[in-house]
Amino acid sequence: MNKTRTWPQIDETLCNLCGRCVEACPCRAVKLGERGPIFDCPEVCPQIGGPVVCFLCEDVCPTGAITCAFEIVLDTGGVKYDSVR
Amino acid sequence: MRNPKSQIRNPKSPTLSQLPFFAALGEHDLLEIAPYVHQRTFSPGQIITVEGQPCQAVYCVAQGVVRMYRLSLQGREQVLAYLGSGQFFNLVPVLDGGPNLATAEAVTEASLYSISCQRFHQIMRDHHEVARAVLEHLAAEVRRLSDLVEGLALYTVRARLARFLLAQAAGQPSSHQWTQEEIATNIGTVREMVGRTLRDFAIAGLIRRERGRTVVLDRDGLEREAAGG
């Protein structure tokens, strides 16, 4: 159950090349390739200024081709960042 | 499986005497049962049993993780359980003679022990300790599934997601990487609702969503959400 996944993951068989992920990305970090989106999501988000990520590409994908997998952890009192709206 | 006290193919697999249904049996009884226990390995994603199909056997996870789920005609999944080492499944159809209750799929590479329906009946007839352990297991399953039904019927998606996040965060350390789709199949909703609700929780400051992880920031706040039916 603990398998490593690249991030975000693309299932090219589900992608219909609609381009919504490209339009939604506030960092302009998504380009549309021939078979699906190509991501260059920066480690530090210039829009938010921290490790926080917007997940907008996943949210707008109408077919579920984009998945941003995550583990769920309790806060250990590290640096706080603004929530993504 | 000739020697119930020896490990079989993989040294990490539990021995027959370590399985909960057989823990109360003596060595003589274990030796009697051992020839009826077979071991098979399944690859990640491989289907072990199919909901609605005739029952072939009772299974016990020796190693790995198995996911039990039911599927609607529209293709929506509801996860019933994740099973790990030492946990049995497919008991209900063995006992009531009906078809398989759920589909079982290997999540990781999984090694399973199997006992045919007929042999399992015979083992329960011959060894009341096994029958008692099976009854206790089924009683615990009724309780667990009653909680699942309560969650699905009486709580909102928002409350169910809050409960799920709290349960996963409390289960640390676990490095499982969840997708919104997987969470949806666990809490009885659709991917889009999980995405919207996670965003709501982030806006409310209950969680922080980072690359590869979601951090529970306000456990008390999430518990209030979890209680709100």
Short mmCIF file of C-alpha atoms in Angstrom, two decimals:
data_model
loop_
_atom_site.label_atom_id
_atom_site.label_comp_id
_atom_site.label_asym_id
_atom_site.label_seq_id
_atom_site.Cartn_x
_atom_site.Cartn_y
_atom_site.Cartn_z
CA MET A 1 0.00 0.00 0.00
CA ASN A 2 3.00 2.30 0.39
CA LYS A 3 4.03 2.79 -3.19
CA THR A 4 5.87 5.83 -4.41
CA ARG A 5 4.15 7.92 -7.03
CA THR A 6 5.43 10.74 -9.20
CA TRP A 7 3.60 14.00 -8.61
CA PRO A 8 1.25 14.90 -10.22
CA GLN A 9 0.40 11.62 -11.91
CA ILE A 10 -1.14 11.61 -15.36
CA ASP A 11 -3.25 8.84 -16.80
CA GLU A 12 -2.91 9.54 -20.51
CA THR A 13 -5.62 7.03 -21.32
CA LEU A 14 -8.12 9.28 -19.51
CA CYS A 15 -6.85 12.65 -20.80
CA ASN A 16 -9.05 14.18 -23.51
CA LEU A 17 -6.60 17.08 -24.12
CA CYS A 18 -9.20 19.67 -23.09
CA GLY A 19 -6.51 22.03 -21.76
CA ARG A 20 -8.39 23.09 -18.64
CA CYS A 21 -5.35 22.27 -16.50
CA VAL A 22 -3.25 24.64 -18.61
CA GLU A 23 -5.79 27.46 -18.15
CA ALA A 24 -6.20 26.82 -14.42
CA CYS A 25 -2.53 26.78 -13.42
CA PRO A 26 -1.70 30.11 -11.71
CA CYS A 27 2.04 29.47 -12.21
CA ARG A 28 1.77 28.69 -15.94
CA ALA A 29 3.57 25.45 -15.11
CA VAL A 30 1.45 23.19 -17.32
CA LYS A 31 1.84 22.70 -21.06
CA LEU A 32 -0.24 20.46 -23.22
CA GLY A 33 1.72 17.73 -24.92
CA GLU A 34 0.53 15.40 -27.66
CA ARG A 35 -0.78 12.80 -25.23
CA GLY A 36 -1.50 14.86 -22.14
CA PRO A 37 -0.33 17.67 -19.91
CA ILE A 38 3.35 18.15 -19.09
CA PHE A 39 4.00 19.57 -15.63
CA ASP A 40 6.80 21.74 -14.41
CA CYS A 41 5.31 22.56 -11.03
CA PRO A 42 7.93 24.49 -9.01
CA GLU A 43 9.06 23.22 -5.61
CA VAL A 44 8.23 26.61 -4.10
CA CYS A 45 5.01 27.99 -5.47
CA PRO A 46 5.57 31.61 -6.61
CA GLN A 47 1.87 32.32 -6.15
CA ILE A 48 1.72 31.21 -2.52
CA GLY A 49 5.32 31.32 -1.32
CA GLY A 50 5.83 28.00 0.38
CA PRO A 51 5.40 24.27 -0.06
CA VAL A 52 1.64 24.75 -0.33
CA VAL A 53 0.24 23.60 -3.64
CA CYS A 54 -2.98 24.72 -5.33
CA PHE A 55 -4.23 21.39 -6.79
CA LEU A 56 -6.24 23.43 -9.32
CA CYS A 57 -5.15 21.22 -12.24
CA GLU A 58 -6.57 18.16 -10.49
CA ASP A 59 -9.74 19.95 -9.45
CA VAL A 60 -10.60 21.18 -12.95
CA CYS A 61 -9.76 17.95 -14.79
CA PRO A 62 -13.12 16.62 -16.01
CA THR A 63 -11.95 13.05 -16.55
CA GLY A 64 -9.83 12.35 -13.46
CA ALA A 65 -6.67 12.03 -15.57
CA ILE A 66 -4.63 14.14 -13.14
CA THR A 67 -3.98 12.91 -9.61
CA CYS A 68 -1.92 14.66 -6.96
CA ALA A 69 -1.44 11.90 -4.39
CA PHE A 70 -0.64 12.82 -0.82
CA GLU A 71 -0.03 11.31 2.58
CA ILE A 72 -2.05 12.60 5.52
CA VAL A 73 -0.08 13.78 8.55
CA LEU A 74 -0.60 15.76 11.75
CA ASP A 75 0.96 19.20 12.07
CA THR A 76 4.21 19.03 13.99
CA GLY A 77 4.44 22.75 14.55
CA GLY A 78 6.50 23.72 11.54
CA VAL A 79 6.38 26.94 9.53
CA LYS A 80 2.86 28.13 8.76
CA TYR A 81 1.75 29.22 5.29
CA ASP A 82 -1.43 30.83 4.10
CA SER A 83 -4.17 28.46 3.05
CA VAL A 84 -4.91 28.15 -0.62
CA ARG A 85 -8.18 29.73 -1.57
CA MET B 1 1.61 -26.64 4.00
CA ARG B 2 3.06 -29.67 5.75
CA ASN B 3 4.47 -28.33 8.95
CA PRO B 4 2.12 -25.81 10.59
CA LYS B 5 4.89 -24.43 12.76
CA SER B 6 7.27 -23.82 9.91
CA GLN B 7 7.14 -20.84 7.64
CA ILE B 8 6.10 -21.68 4.16
CA ARG B 9 7.58 -20.04 1.09
CA ASN B 10 8.34 -16.69 2.58
CA PRO B 11 9.97 -16.43 5.99
CA LYS B 12 7.84 -13.37 6.82
CA SER B 13 4.54 -15.25 6.41
CA PRO B 14 2.76 -16.17 9.62
CA THR B 15 2.62 -19.87 10.42
CA LEU B 16 -0.71 -21.68 10.62
CA SER B 17 -0.62 -21.62 14.43
CA GLN B 18 -0.25 -17.82 14.32
CA LEU B 19 -3.50 -17.32 12.38
CA PRO B 20 -6.28 -16.14 14.71
CA PHE B 21 -8.78 -18.88 13.79
CA PHE B 22 -6.27 -21.63 14.53
CA ALA B 23 -4.41 -20.13 17.49
CA ALA B 24 -6.27 -22.28 20.05
CA LEU B 25 -5.52 -25.57 18.27
CA GLY B 26 -2.87 -28.03 19.39
CA GLU B 27 -0.09 -29.33 17.19
CA HIS B 28 -1.98 -32.52 16.32
CA ASP B 29 -5.00 -30.53 15.08
CA LEU B 30 -2.79 -28.15 13.15
CA LEU B 31 -1.10 -31.06 11.40
CA GLU B 32 -4.55 -32.37 10.44
CA ILE B 33 -5.56 -29.00 8.91
CA ALA B 34 -2.24 -28.16 7.25
CA PRO B 35 -2.72 -30.26 4.07
CA TYR B 36 -5.91 -28.31 3.25
CA VAL B 37 -4.21 -24.92 3.36
CA HIS B 38 -2.79 -23.69 0.06
CA GLN B 39 -0.73 -20.63 -0.65
CA ARG B 40 -0.92 -18.33 -3.67
CA THR B 41 0.67 -15.04 -4.58
CA PHE B 42 -1.17 -12.19 -6.31
CA SER B 43 0.29 -9.16 -8.09
CA PRO B 44 -0.80 -5.59 -7.29
CA GLY B 45 -4.17 -4.96 -8.94
CA GLN B 46 -4.92 -8.66 -9.44
CA ILE B 47 -8.47 -9.71 -8.56
CA ILE B 48 -8.80 -12.51 -6.00
CA THR B 49 -12.58 -12.86 -5.68
CA VAL B 50 -15.36 -11.24 -7.69
CA GLU B 51 -18.57 -9.98 -6.08
CA GLY B 52 -21.54 -12.13 -7.14
CA GLN B 53 -19.46 -15.05 -8.37
CA PRO B 54 -19.71 -18.51 -6.76
CA CYS B 55 -17.53 -18.87 -3.70
CA GLN B 56 -14.41 -20.99 -4.09
CA ALA B 57 -12.63 -20.65 -0.77
CA VAL B 58 -11.93 -18.80 2.45
CA TYR B 59 -8.77 -16.70 2.29
CA CYS B 60 -6.31 -15.34 4.81
CA VAL B 61 -3.75 -12.67 4.02
CA ALA B 62 -0.30 -14.04 4.78
CA GLN B 63 1.53 -11.00 3.48
CA GLY B 64 0.64 -7.78 1.72
CA VAL B 65 -2.58 -5.74 1.57
CA VAL B 66 -5.94 -6.71 0.08
CA ARG B 67 -8.79 -4.28 -0.64
CA MET B 68 -12.41 -5.44 -0.35
CA TYR B 69 -14.98 -3.40 -2.25
CA ARG B 70 -18.40 -3.41 -3.88
CA LEU B 71 -19.13 -1.84 -7.24
CA SER B 72 -22.34 -0.17 -8.43
CA LEU B 73 -23.70 -0.66 -11.95
CA GLN B 74 -22.47 2.87 -12.71
CA GLY B 75 -18.94 1.83 -11.72
CA ARG B 76 -18.81 3.59 -8.34
CA GLU B 77 -16.81 1.76 -5.72
CA GLN B 78 -17.35 1.51 -2.00
CA VAL B 79 -14.38 0.19 -0.10
CA LEU B 80 -15.42 -2.16 2.72
CA ALA B 81 -12.01 -2.93 4.17
CA TYR B 82 -8.27 -3.03 3.74
CA LEU B 83 -6.89 -6.31 5.05
CA GLY B 84 -3.39 -7.14 6.18
CA SER B 85 -1.43 -10.10 7.48
CA GLY B 86 -3.49 -12.60 9.49
CA GLN B 87 -6.90 -11.28 8.40
CA PHE B 88 -9.44 -13.66 6.86
CA PHE B 89 -12.01 -12.83 4.19
CA ASN B 90 -14.81 -14.45 2.15
CA LEU B 91 -16.32 -16.18 5.18
CA VAL B 92 -19.95 -15.16 4.61
CA PRO B 93 -20.46 -17.03 1.31
CA VAL B 94 -18.75 -20.07 2.76
CA LEU B 95 -21.23 -20.06 5.62
CA ASP B 96 -24.47 -19.12 3.84
CA GLY B 97 -23.78 -20.81 0.50
CA GLY B 98 -24.40 -17.57 -1.41
CA PRO B 99 -22.13 -15.83 -3.92
CA ASN B 100 -19.06 -13.79 -2.99
CA LEU B 101 -20.07 -10.75 -0.96
CA ALA B 102 -17.43 -8.41 -2.35
CA THR B 103 -14.58 -8.13 -4.79
CA ALA B 104 -11.13 -8.64 -3.31
CA GLU B 105 -8.12 -7.09 -5.03
CA ALA B 106 -4.44 -7.22 -4.15
CA VAL B 107 -3.21 -3.69 -3.41
CA THR B 108 0.41 -4.76 -3.02
CA GLU B 109 1.96 -8.07 -3.95
CA ALA B 110 -0.02 -10.33 -1.67
CA SER B 111 0.52 -13.87 -0.47
CA LEU B 112 -2.70 -15.60 0.60
CA TYR B 113 -3.63 -18.84 2.32
CA SER B 114 -6.79 -20.45 0.97
CA ILE B 115 -8.99 -23.26 2.25
CA SER B 116 -11.79 -24.64 0.09
CA CYS B 117 -15.38 -24.10 1.28
CA GLN B 118 -15.94 -27.81 1.87
CA ARG B 119 -12.74 -28.22 3.89
CA PHE B 120 -13.43 -25.10 5.91
CA HIS B 121 -16.88 -26.45 6.85
CA GLN B 122 -15.26 -29.68 7.88
CA ILE B 123 -12.65 -27.89 9.99
CA MET B 124 -15.38 -25.92 11.80
CA ARG B 125 -17.39 -29.10 12.43
CA ASP B 126 -14.37 -30.92 13.81
CA HIS B 127 -12.88 -28.09 15.86
CA HIS B 128 -15.29 -26.01 17.93
CA GLU B 129 -12.45 -23.60 18.80
CA VAL B 130 -12.29 -22.61 15.13
CA ALA B 131 -16.09 -22.21 14.91
CA ARG B 132 -16.03 -19.99 17.99
CA ALA B 133 -13.22 -17.84 16.59
CA VAL B 134 -15.16 -17.48 13.32
CA LEU B 135 -18.29 -16.36 15.23
CA GLU B 136 -16.29 -13.79 17.19
CA HIS B 137 -14.76 -12.52 13.96
CA LEU B 138 -18.19 -12.20 12.32
CA ALA B 139 -19.58 -10.36 15.38
CA ALA B 140 -16.71 -7.87 15.14
CA GLU B 141 -17.43 -7.47 11.42
CA VAL B 142 -21.12 -6.71 12.12
CA ARG B 143 -20.02 -3.99 14.52
CA ARG B 144 -17.51 -2.53 12.05
CA LEU B 145 -19.94 -2.59 9.13
CA SER B 146 -22.67 -1.04 11.33
CA ASP B 147 -20.30 1.86 11.97
CA LEU B 148 -19.67 2.11 8.23
CA VAL B 149 -23.42 2.20 7.48
CA GLU B 150 -23.92 4.82 10.18
CA GLY B 151 -21.20 6.96 8.63
CA LEU B 152 -22.62 6.66 5.12
CA ALA B 153 -26.26 7.15 6.10
CA LEU B 154 -26.13 9.69 8.90
CA TYR B 155 -23.12 11.91 8.22
CA THR B 156 -22.47 14.44 5.48
CA VAL B 157 -19.54 14.06 3.07
CA ARG B 158 -17.88 16.92 4.96
CA ALA B 159 -18.14 15.01 8.24
CA ARG B 160 -17.05 11.73 6.65
CA LEU B 161 -13.99 13.36 5.08
CA ALA B 162 -13.07 14.98 8.41
CA ARG B 163 -13.33 11.58 10.10
CA PHE B 164 -11.21 10.00 7.37
CA LEU B 165 -8.47 12.65 7.64
CA LEU B 166 -8.38 12.34 11.43
CA ALA B 167 -8.23 8.55 11.28
CA GLN B 168 -5.41 8.57 8.74
CA ALA B 169 -3.44 11.24 10.58
CA ALA B 170 -3.84 9.30 13.84
CA GLY B 171 -2.54 6.18 12.12
CA GLN B 172 0.93 7.62 11.60
CA PRO B 173 3.51 6.65 10.64
CA SER B 174 2.00 5.75 7.27
CA SER B 175 3.43 6.92 4.01
CA HIS B 176 0.50 5.80 1.88
CA GLN B 177 -0.11 8.29 -0.89
CA TRP B 178 -3.86 8.83 -1.18
CA THR B 179 -5.60 10.08 -4.29
CA GLN B 180 -8.92 11.94 -4.18
CA GLU B 181 -10.46 9.00 -6.05
CA GLU B 182 -9.27 6.52 -3.42
CA ILE B 183 -10.61 8.67 -0.60
CA ALA B 184 -13.95 8.97 -2.42
CA THR B 185 -14.29 5.19 -2.60
CA ASN B 186 -13.57 4.96 1.12
CA ILE B 187 -16.11 7.54 2.27
CA GLY B 188 -18.88 6.87 -0.24
CA THR B 189 -18.74 9.91 -2.48
CA VAL B 190 -17.20 11.10 -5.76
CA ARG B 191 -13.78 12.57 -6.52
CA GLU B 192 -15.10 16.07 -7.22
CA MET B 193 -16.73 16.28 -3.77
CA VAL B 194 -13.50 15.24 -2.09
CA GLY B 195 -11.59 17.94 -3.99
CA ARG B 196 -14.15 20.65 -3.15
CA THR B 197 -14.30 19.69 0.51
CA LEU B 198 -10.51 19.53 0.88
CA ARG B 199 -10.37 23.04 -0.58
CA ASP B 200 -13.03 24.19 1.92
CA PHE B 201 -11.04 22.67 4.79
CA ALA B 202 -7.88 24.40 3.56
CA ILE B 203 -9.68 27.78 3.35
CA ALA B 204 -11.00 27.25 6.88
CA GLY B 205 -7.43 26.63 8.10
CA LEU B 206 -8.16 23.06 9.17
CA ILE B 207 -5.57 21.53 6.83
CA ARG B 208 -2.65 22.64 4.70
CA ARG B 209 -2.20 21.03 1.31
CA GLU B 210 1.41 20.59 0.30
CA ARG B 211 3.19 18.78 -2.48
CA GLY B 212 2.74 15.12 -1.63
CA ARG B 213 1.12 15.61 1.75
CA THR B 214 -1.88 17.09 3.51
CA VAL B 215 -1.19 18.39 7.00
CA VAL B 216 -3.91 18.42 9.67
CA LEU B 217 -3.45 21.84 11.29
CA ASP B 218 -6.51 22.08 13.53
CA ARG B 219 -7.45 18.69 14.97
CA ASP B 220 -10.16 20.16 17.24
CA GLY B 221 -11.72 21.96 14.30
CA LEU B 222 -11.74 18.78 12.21
CA GLU B 223 -13.27 16.87 15.13
CA ARG B 224 -16.08 19.43 15.23
CA GLU B 225 -16.58 18.89 11.49
CA ALA B 226 -16.53 15.11 12.04
CA ALA B 227 -19.25 15.35 14.67
CA GLY B 228 -21.53 17.46 12.54
CA GLY B 229 -23.99 15.05 10.99
#
